[in-house]
Coordinates of C-alpha atoms and ligand atoms in Angstrom, one line a residue:
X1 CA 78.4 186.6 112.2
X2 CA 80.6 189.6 111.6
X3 CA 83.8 187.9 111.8
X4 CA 82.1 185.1 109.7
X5 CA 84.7 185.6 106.8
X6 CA 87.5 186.9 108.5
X7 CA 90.6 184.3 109.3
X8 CA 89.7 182.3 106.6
X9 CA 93.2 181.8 105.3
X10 CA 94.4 181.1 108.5
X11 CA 92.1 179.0 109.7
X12 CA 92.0 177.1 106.4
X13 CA 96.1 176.6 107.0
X14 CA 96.1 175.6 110.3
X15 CA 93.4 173.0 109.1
X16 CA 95.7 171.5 106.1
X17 CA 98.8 171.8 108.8
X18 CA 96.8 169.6 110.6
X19 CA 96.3 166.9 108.0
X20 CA 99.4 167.3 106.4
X21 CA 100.5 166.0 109.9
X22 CA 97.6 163.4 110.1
X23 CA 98.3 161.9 106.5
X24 CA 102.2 161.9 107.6
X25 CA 101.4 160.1 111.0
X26 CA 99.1 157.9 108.6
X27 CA 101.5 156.6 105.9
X28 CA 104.1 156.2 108.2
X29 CA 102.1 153.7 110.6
X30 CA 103.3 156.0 113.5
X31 CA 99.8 155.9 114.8
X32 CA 96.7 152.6 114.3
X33 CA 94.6 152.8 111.6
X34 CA 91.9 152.2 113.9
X35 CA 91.3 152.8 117.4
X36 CA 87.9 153.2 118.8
X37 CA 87.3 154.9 121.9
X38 CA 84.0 155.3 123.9
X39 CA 81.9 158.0 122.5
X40 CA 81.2 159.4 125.5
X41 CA 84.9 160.2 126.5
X42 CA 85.1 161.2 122.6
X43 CA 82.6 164.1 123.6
X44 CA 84.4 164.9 126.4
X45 CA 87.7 164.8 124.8
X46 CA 86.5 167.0 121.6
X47 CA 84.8 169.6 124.1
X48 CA 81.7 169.7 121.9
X49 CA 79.9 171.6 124.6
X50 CA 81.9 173.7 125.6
X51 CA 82.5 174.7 122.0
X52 CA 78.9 175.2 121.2
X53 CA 78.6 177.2 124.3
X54 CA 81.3 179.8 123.2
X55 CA 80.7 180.0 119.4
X56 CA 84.6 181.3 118.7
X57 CA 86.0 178.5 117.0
X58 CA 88.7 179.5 115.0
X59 CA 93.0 180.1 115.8
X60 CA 94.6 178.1 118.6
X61 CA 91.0 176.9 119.4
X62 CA 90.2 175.1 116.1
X63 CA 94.0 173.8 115.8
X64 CA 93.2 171.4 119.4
X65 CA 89.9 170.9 118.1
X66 CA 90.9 169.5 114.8
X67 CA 93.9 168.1 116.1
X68 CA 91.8 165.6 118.6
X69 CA 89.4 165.3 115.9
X70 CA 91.6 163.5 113.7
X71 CA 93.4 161.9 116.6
X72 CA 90.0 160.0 116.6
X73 CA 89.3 158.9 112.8
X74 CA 90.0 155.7 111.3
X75 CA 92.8 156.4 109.1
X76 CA 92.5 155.4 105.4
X77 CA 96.0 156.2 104.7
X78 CA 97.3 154.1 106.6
X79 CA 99.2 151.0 105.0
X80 CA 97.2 148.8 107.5
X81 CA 93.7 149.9 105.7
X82 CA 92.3 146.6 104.8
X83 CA 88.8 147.1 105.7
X84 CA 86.1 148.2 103.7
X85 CA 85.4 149.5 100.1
X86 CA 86.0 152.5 100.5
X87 CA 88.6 154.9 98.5
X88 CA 91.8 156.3 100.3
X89 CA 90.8 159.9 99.2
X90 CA 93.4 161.5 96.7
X91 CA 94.5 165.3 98.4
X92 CA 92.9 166.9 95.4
X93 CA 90.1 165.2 95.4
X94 CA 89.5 166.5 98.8
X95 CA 89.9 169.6 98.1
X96 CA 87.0 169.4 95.7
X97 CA 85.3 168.6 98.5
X98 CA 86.1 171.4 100.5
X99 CA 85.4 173.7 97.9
X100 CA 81.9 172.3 97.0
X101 CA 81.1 172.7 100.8
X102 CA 82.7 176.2 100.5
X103 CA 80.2 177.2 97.6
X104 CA 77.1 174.9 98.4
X105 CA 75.7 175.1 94.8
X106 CA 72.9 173.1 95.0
X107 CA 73.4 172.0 91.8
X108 CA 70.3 169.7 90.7
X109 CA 69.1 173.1 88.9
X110 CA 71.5 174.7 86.3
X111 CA 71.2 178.0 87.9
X112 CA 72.6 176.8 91.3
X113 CA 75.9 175.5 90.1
X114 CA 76.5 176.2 86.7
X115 CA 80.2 174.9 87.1
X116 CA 79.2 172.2 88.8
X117 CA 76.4 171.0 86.6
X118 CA 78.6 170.9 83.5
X119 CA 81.6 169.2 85.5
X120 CA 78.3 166.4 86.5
X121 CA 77.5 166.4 82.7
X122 CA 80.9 166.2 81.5
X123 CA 81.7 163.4 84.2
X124 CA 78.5 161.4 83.0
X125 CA 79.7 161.2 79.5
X126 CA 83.6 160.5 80.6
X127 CA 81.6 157.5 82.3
X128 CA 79.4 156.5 79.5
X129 CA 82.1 156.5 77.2
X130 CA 83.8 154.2 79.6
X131 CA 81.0 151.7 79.0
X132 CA 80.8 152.3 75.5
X133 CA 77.0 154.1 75.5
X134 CA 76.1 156.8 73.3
X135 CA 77.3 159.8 75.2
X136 CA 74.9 163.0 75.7
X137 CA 74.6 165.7 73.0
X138 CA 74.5 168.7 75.4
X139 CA 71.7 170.4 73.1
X140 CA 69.5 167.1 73.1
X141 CA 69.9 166.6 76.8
X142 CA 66.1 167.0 77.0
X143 CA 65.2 165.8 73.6
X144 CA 63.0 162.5 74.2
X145 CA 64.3 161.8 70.1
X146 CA 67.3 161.6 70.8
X147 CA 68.7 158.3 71.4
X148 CA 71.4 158.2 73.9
X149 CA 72.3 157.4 76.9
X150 CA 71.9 159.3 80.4
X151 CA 73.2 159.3 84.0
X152 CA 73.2 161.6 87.2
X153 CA 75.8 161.2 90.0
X154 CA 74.0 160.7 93.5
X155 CA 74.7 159.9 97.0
X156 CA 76.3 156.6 97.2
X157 CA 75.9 153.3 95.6
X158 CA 72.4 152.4 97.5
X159 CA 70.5 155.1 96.5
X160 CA 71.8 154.9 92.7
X161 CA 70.8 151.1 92.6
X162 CA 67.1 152.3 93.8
X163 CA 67.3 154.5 90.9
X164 CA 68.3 152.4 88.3
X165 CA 65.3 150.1 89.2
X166 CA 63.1 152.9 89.5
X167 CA 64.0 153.7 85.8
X168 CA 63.7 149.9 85.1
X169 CA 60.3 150.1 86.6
X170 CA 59.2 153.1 84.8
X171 CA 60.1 151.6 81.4
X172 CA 58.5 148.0 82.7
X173 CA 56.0 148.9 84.0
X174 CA 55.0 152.5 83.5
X175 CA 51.2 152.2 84.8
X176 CA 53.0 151.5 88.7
X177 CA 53.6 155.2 89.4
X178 CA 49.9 156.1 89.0
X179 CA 48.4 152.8 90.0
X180 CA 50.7 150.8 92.5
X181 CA 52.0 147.3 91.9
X182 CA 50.4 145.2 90.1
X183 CA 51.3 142.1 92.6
X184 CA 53.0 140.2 90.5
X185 CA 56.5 141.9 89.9
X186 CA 59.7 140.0 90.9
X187 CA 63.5 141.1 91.1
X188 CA 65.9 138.2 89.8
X189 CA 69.4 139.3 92.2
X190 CA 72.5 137.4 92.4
X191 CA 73.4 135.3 95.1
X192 CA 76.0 137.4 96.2
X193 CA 73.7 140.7 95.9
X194 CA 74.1 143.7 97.8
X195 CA 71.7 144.6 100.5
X196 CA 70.7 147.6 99.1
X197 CA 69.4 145.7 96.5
X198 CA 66.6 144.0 99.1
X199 CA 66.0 147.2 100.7
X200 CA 65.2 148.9 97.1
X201 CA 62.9 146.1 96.3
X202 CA 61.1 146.5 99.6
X203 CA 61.6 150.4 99.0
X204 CA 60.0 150.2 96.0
X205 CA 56.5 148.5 96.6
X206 CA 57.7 145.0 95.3
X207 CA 58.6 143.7 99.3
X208 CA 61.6 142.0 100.2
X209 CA 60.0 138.6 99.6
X210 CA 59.8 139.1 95.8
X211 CA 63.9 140.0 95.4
X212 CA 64.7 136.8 94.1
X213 CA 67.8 134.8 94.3
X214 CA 69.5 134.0 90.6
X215 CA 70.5 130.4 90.4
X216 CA 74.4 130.1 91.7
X217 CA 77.3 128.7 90.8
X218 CA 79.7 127.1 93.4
X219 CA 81.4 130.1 93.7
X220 CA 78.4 132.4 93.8
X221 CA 78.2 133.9 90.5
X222 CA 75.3 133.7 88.7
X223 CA 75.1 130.7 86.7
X224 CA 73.2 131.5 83.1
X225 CA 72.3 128.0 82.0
X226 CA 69.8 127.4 84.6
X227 CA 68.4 131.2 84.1
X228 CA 65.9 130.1 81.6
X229 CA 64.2 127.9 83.5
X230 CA 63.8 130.0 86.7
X231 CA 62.8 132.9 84.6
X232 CA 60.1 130.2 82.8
X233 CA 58.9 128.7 85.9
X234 CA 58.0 131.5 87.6
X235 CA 55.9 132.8 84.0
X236 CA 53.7 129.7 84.9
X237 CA 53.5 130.8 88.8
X238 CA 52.0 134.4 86.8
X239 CA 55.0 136.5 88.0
X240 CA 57.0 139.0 86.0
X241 CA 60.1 139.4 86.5
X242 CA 60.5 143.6 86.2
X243 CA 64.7 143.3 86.0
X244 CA 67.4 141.2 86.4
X245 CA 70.6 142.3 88.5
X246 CA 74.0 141.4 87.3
X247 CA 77.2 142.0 90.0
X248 CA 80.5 143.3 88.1
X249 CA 81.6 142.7 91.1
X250 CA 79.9 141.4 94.3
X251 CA 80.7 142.7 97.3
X252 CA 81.9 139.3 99.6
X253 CA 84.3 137.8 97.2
X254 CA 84.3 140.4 94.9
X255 CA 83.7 138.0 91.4
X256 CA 82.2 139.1 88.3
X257 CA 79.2 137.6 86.8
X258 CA 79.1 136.8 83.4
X259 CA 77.7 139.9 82.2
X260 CA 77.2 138.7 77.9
X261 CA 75.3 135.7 78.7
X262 CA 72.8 137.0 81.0
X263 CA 72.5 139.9 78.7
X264 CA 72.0 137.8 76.2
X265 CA 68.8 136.3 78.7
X266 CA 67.6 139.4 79.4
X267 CA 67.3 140.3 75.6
X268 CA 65.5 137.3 74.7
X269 CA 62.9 137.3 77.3
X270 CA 62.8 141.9 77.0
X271 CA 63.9 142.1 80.7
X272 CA 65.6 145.0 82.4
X273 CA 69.6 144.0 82.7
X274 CA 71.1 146.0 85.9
X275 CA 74.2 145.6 86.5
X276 CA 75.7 146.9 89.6
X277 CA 79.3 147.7 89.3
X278 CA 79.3 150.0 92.2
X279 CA 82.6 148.4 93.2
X280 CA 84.0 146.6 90.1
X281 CA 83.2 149.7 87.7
X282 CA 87.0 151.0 88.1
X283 CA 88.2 148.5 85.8
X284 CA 86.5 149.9 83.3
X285 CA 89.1 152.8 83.2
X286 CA 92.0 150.2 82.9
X287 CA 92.5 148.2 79.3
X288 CA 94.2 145.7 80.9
X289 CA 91.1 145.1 83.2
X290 CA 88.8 146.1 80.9
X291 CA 87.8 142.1 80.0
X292 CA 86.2 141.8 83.4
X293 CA 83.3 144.1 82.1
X294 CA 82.8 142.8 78.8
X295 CA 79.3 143.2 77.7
X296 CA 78.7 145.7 80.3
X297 CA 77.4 148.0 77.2
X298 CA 74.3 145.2 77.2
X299 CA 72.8 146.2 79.9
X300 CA 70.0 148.8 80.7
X301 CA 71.6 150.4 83.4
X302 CA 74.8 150.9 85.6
X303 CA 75.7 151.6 88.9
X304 CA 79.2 152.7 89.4
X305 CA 80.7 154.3 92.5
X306 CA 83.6 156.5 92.3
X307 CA 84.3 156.4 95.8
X308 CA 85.5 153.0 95.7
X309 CA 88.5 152.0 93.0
X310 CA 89.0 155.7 92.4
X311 CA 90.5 157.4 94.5
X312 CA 87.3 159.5 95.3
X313 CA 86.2 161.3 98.7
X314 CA 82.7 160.1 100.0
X315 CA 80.5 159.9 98.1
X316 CA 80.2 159.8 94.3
X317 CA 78.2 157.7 92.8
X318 CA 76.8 157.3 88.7
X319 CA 73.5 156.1 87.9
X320 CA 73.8 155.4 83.7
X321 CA 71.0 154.4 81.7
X322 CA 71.3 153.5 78.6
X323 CA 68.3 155.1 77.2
X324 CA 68.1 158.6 78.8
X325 CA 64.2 158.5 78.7
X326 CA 63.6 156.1 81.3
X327 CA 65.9 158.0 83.7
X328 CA 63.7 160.8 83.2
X329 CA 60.6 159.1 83.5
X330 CA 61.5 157.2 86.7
X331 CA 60.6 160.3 88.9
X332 CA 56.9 160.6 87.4
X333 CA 55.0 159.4 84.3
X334 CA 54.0 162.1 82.6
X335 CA 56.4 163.3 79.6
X336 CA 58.2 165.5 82.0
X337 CA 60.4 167.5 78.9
X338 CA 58.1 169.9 78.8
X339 CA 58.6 170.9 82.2
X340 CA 62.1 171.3 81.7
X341 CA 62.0 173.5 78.6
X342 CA 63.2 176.4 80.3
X343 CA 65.2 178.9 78.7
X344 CA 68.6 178.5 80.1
X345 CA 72.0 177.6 79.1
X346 CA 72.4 174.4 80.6
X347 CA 70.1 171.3 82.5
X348 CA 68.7 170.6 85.4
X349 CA 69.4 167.1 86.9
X350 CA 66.9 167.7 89.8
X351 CA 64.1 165.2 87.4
X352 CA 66.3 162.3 87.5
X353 CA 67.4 162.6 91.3
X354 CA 65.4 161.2 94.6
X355 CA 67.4 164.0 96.0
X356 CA 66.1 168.0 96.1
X357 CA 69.4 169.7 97.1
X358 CA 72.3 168.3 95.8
X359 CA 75.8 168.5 96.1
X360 CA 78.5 169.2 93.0
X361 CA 79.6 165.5 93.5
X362 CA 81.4 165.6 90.2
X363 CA 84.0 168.1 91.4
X364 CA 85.5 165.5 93.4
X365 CA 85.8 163.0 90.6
X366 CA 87.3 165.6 88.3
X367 CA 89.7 166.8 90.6
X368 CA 90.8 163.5 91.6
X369 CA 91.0 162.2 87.7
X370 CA 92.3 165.3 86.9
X371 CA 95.4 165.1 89.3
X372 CA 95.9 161.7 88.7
X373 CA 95.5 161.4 85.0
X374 CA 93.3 159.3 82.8
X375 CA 97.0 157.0 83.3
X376 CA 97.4 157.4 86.4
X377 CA 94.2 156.6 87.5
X378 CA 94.4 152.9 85.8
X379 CA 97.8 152.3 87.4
X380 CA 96.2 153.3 90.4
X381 CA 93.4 150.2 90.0
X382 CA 95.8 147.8 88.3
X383 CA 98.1 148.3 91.3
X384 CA 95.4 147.5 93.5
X385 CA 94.4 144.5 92.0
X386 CA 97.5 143.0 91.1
X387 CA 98.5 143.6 95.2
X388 CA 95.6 141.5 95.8
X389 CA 96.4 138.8 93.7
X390 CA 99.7 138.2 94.7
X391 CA 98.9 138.5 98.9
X392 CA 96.4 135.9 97.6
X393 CA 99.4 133.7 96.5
X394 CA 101.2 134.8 99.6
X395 CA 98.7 133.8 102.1
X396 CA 97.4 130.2 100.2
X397 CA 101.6 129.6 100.4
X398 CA 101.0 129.5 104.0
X399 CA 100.0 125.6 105.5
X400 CA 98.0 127.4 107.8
X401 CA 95.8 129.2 105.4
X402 CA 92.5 129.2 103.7
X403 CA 92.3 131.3 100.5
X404 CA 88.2 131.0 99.4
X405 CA 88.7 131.8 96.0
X406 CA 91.7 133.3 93.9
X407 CA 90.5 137.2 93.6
X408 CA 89.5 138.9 90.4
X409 CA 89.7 142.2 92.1
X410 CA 91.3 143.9 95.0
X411 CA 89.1 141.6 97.5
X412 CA 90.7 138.6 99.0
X413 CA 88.9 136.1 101.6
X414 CA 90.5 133.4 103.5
X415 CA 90.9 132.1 106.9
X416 CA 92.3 130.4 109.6
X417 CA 91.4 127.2 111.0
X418 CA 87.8 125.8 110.3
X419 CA 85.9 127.7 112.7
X420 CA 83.5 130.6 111.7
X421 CA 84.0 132.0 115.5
X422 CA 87.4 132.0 115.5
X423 CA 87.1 134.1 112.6
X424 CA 85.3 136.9 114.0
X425 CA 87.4 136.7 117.6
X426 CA 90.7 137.2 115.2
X427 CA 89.2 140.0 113.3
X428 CA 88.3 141.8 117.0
X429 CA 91.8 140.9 119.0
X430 CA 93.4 142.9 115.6
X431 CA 91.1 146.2 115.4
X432 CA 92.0 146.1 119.1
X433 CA 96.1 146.0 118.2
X434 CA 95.3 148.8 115.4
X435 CA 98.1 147.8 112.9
X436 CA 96.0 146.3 110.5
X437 CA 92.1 147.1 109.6
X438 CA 90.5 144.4 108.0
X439 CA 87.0 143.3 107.7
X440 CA 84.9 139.7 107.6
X441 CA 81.9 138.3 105.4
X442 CA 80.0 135.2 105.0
X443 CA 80.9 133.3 101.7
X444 CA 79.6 130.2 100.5
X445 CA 78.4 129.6 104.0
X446 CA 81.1 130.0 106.0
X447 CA 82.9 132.9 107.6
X448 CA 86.2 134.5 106.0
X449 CA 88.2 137.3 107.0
X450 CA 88.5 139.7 104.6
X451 CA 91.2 141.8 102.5
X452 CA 90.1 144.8 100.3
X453 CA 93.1 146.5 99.0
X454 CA 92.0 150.8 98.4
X455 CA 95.3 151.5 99.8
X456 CA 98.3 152.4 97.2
X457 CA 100.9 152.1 100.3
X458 CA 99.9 148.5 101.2
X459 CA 103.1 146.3 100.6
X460 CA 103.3 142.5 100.8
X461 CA 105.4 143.7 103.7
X462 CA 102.5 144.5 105.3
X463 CA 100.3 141.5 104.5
X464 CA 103.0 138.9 106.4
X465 CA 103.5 141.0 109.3
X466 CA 99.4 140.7 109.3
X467 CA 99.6 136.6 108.9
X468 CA 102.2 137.0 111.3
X469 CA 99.9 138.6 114.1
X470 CA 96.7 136.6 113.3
X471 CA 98.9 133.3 114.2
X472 CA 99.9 134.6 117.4
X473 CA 96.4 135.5 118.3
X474 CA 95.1 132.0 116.8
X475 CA 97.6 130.4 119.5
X476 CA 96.7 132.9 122.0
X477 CA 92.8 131.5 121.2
X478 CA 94.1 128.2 121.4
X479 CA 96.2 128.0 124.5
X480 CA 94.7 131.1 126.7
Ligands
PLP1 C1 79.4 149.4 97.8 C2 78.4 148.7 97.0 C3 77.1 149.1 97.0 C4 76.6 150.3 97.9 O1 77.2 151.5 97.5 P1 77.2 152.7 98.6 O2 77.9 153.7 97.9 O3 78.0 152.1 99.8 O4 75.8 153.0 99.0 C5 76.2 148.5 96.2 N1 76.6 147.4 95.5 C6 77.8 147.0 95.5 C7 78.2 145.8 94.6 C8 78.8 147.6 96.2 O5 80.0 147.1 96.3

């Protein structure tokens, strides 16, 4: 422990020599973006006994160890990144990161993180304001007059979408916390819903059987006109529908639902509107993308993920309510301002937050927006999107192509031939090459491979030389 905070300028350089060399090796394709080795020669490899063992991790020591550590890691930065939703972190973004591990401020109490709490409440409002909600006065934070909006940042996307329907609970039905479930509650959820959306329900006393699908569309967005009549029916069957989940955007084909009319639903019948723009939420920072959103500001609460479109580090995610006091009365029933009312100079998130010890998640998003630019960062989503539309037009311009729908994001699904195994057998034989990353999903009942551009470096370069290899290993399937 002695030497505990010695070498840590060292250490901490021969750590960012190492990544400077990993991003290098990354952008410049010299090594593949994925390749996935046994985790039991991993062990071996990385010497994770033998570190334990000797406890002196630091100088020549660390340098192998962190070299071979990144030697294993699927590399984001690499053009080939076609995967998942996930954000290619920006450098300065990462260094929020690292600092926020450096200080652990445990933040969900003002006096554990002072900076980091007003970065969360500053972040909140830049987000709100985004939507178009009331932002947060920062003297009526706590004052259950005050009519504004509210939000906290948690861990990830899931756990935020279990929040906002805890707060859409609480305001539905507030007796549940004391009492239990009635047994009549229902979720309405789009077609093209993400699972955490299933889980919650199950999570949250409902079970899985009472997340209900939304009626559909041919393409799988939610398809208003025939909401009425669902949301009638099932009156007469004596259920209640506690809220109703809008995607903006799904996950599989990454469309947006049409957020004004089911608002406009939702308000007739006085039901929770959640939309979940965990994904799709970046456009919101662009005013050329802005239209995708429109009536976003309708709903009763948000989901938005910064570690998706935004160049943010794992994870970062906003949970925005548009009336602050059923984010504070999702945790427990009793008018819990009181309780709060201590004298200090800032606010404690830790009432609005499944989670006890948090981390300063907002650092990340700050420095990341901050390096970028409020300009910057739209250029950075516009980019993305309009590199998915036009590999869109690339790939449909190929006979042997599929594309399943033309994109409104960065997401693009097509395929190859007209069998769903195929599919999946391309998708392995490419991870296996590790020059391109991509990932698969099921889509109006078939299987597509699938293109999610995060990555800035990705050029339509890159997308034929991918076509390119999925036809050889289509004849190679063909003609083994
Ligand atoms: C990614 C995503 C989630 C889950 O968010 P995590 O941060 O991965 O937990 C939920 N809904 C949608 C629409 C998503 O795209």
């Amino acid at each position: 422990m002695n030497n505990l905070y010695q070498h840590i300028n060292e250490n901490a350089a021969i750590v960012a020599q190492a990544l400077d060399a990993h991003l290098k090796e990354s952008t410049t394709k010299q090594r593949p973006v994925i390749h996935q080795e046994n985790l039991e020669v991993l062990i071996e490899r990385l010497q994770l006994d033998q570190h334990i063992a000797s406890g002196d991790l630091s100088g020549e020591k660390l340098k192998q160890f962190v070299t071979d550590y990144l030697n294993a890691t699927t590399r984001l930065h690499h053009p080939g990144f076609l995967a998942h939703q996930v954000a290619v972190p920006h450098p300065t973004g990462a260094l929020g990161s690292w600092i926020d591990g450096s200080t652990n401020n445990a933040m969900a109490i003002y006096e554990m993180g002072p900076a980091a709490s007003s970065i969360e409440y500053f972040m909140i409002n830049w987000m709100l304001s985004k939507i178009g909600w009331k932002t947060v006065p920062s003297n009526q934070q706590l004052n259950p007059e005050s009519l504004h909006a509210g939000g906290v940042l948690t861990h990830g996307g899931s756990l935020a979408n279990l929040t906002a329907l805890l707060a859409a609970r609480s305001a539905q039905v507030p007796e549940f916390w004391k009492s239990g479930n009635p047994g009549n509650l229902v979720i309405l959820v789009p077609e093209q819903s993400h699972y955490s959306m299933k889980r919650a329900a199950a999570i949250l006393g409902l079970g899985e059987d009472n997340c209900l699908t939304l009626p559909a569309d041919p393409d799988g967005r939610v398809q208003p006109s025939e909401m009425n009549q669902q949301i009638e029916d099932l009156a007469t069957e004596g259920k209640r529908v506690m809220a109703i989940v809008a995607n903006a955007c799904g996950t599989a084909a990454g469309l947006y639902d049409p957020l004004p009319e089911i608002a406009h639903i939702c308000k007739q019948h006085q039901i929770w509107l959640h939309v979940d723009a965990a994904h799709g939420g970046g456009a919101l920072v662009s005013e050329k993308l802005r239209h995708l959103l429109n009536g976003i500001d309708q709903a009763d609460s948000v989901v938005w993920d910064a570690h998706k479109m935004m160049c943010t580090p794992t994870v970062c995610a906003a949970v925005l309510i548009k009336d602050h006091r059923h984010l504070d009365h999702a945790f427990e029933q009793e008018a819990s301002y009181l309780l709060h009312a201590k004298d200090q100079p800032g606010f404690d998130f830790i009432s609005r937050t499944v989670e006890c010890t948090k981390a300063g998640l907002g650092l990340r998003l700050f420095m990341t927006i901050a390096a970028l630019g409020n300009a910057g960062l739209a250029s950075h989503v516009e980019g993305l999107v309009e590199k998915a539309k036009e590999a869109a037009q690339l790939i449909s311009s190929r006979d042997t192509f599929e594309v399943a729908i033309t994109p409104e994001t960065n997401i693009v699904c097509f395929r190859i031939g007209e069998d769903d195994d195929t599919q999946l057998e391309i998708r392995r034989r490419l991870l296996e090459r590790g020059d391109f990353y991509i990932s698969s999903t099921l889509y109006r009942g078939v299987r597509w491979l699938r293109l999610v551009f995060m990555n800035p470096l990705t050029t339509l370069d890159d997308i034929e030389q991918l076509l390119a290899e999925i036809e050889a290993i289509q004849q190679q399937i063909l003609t083994p």
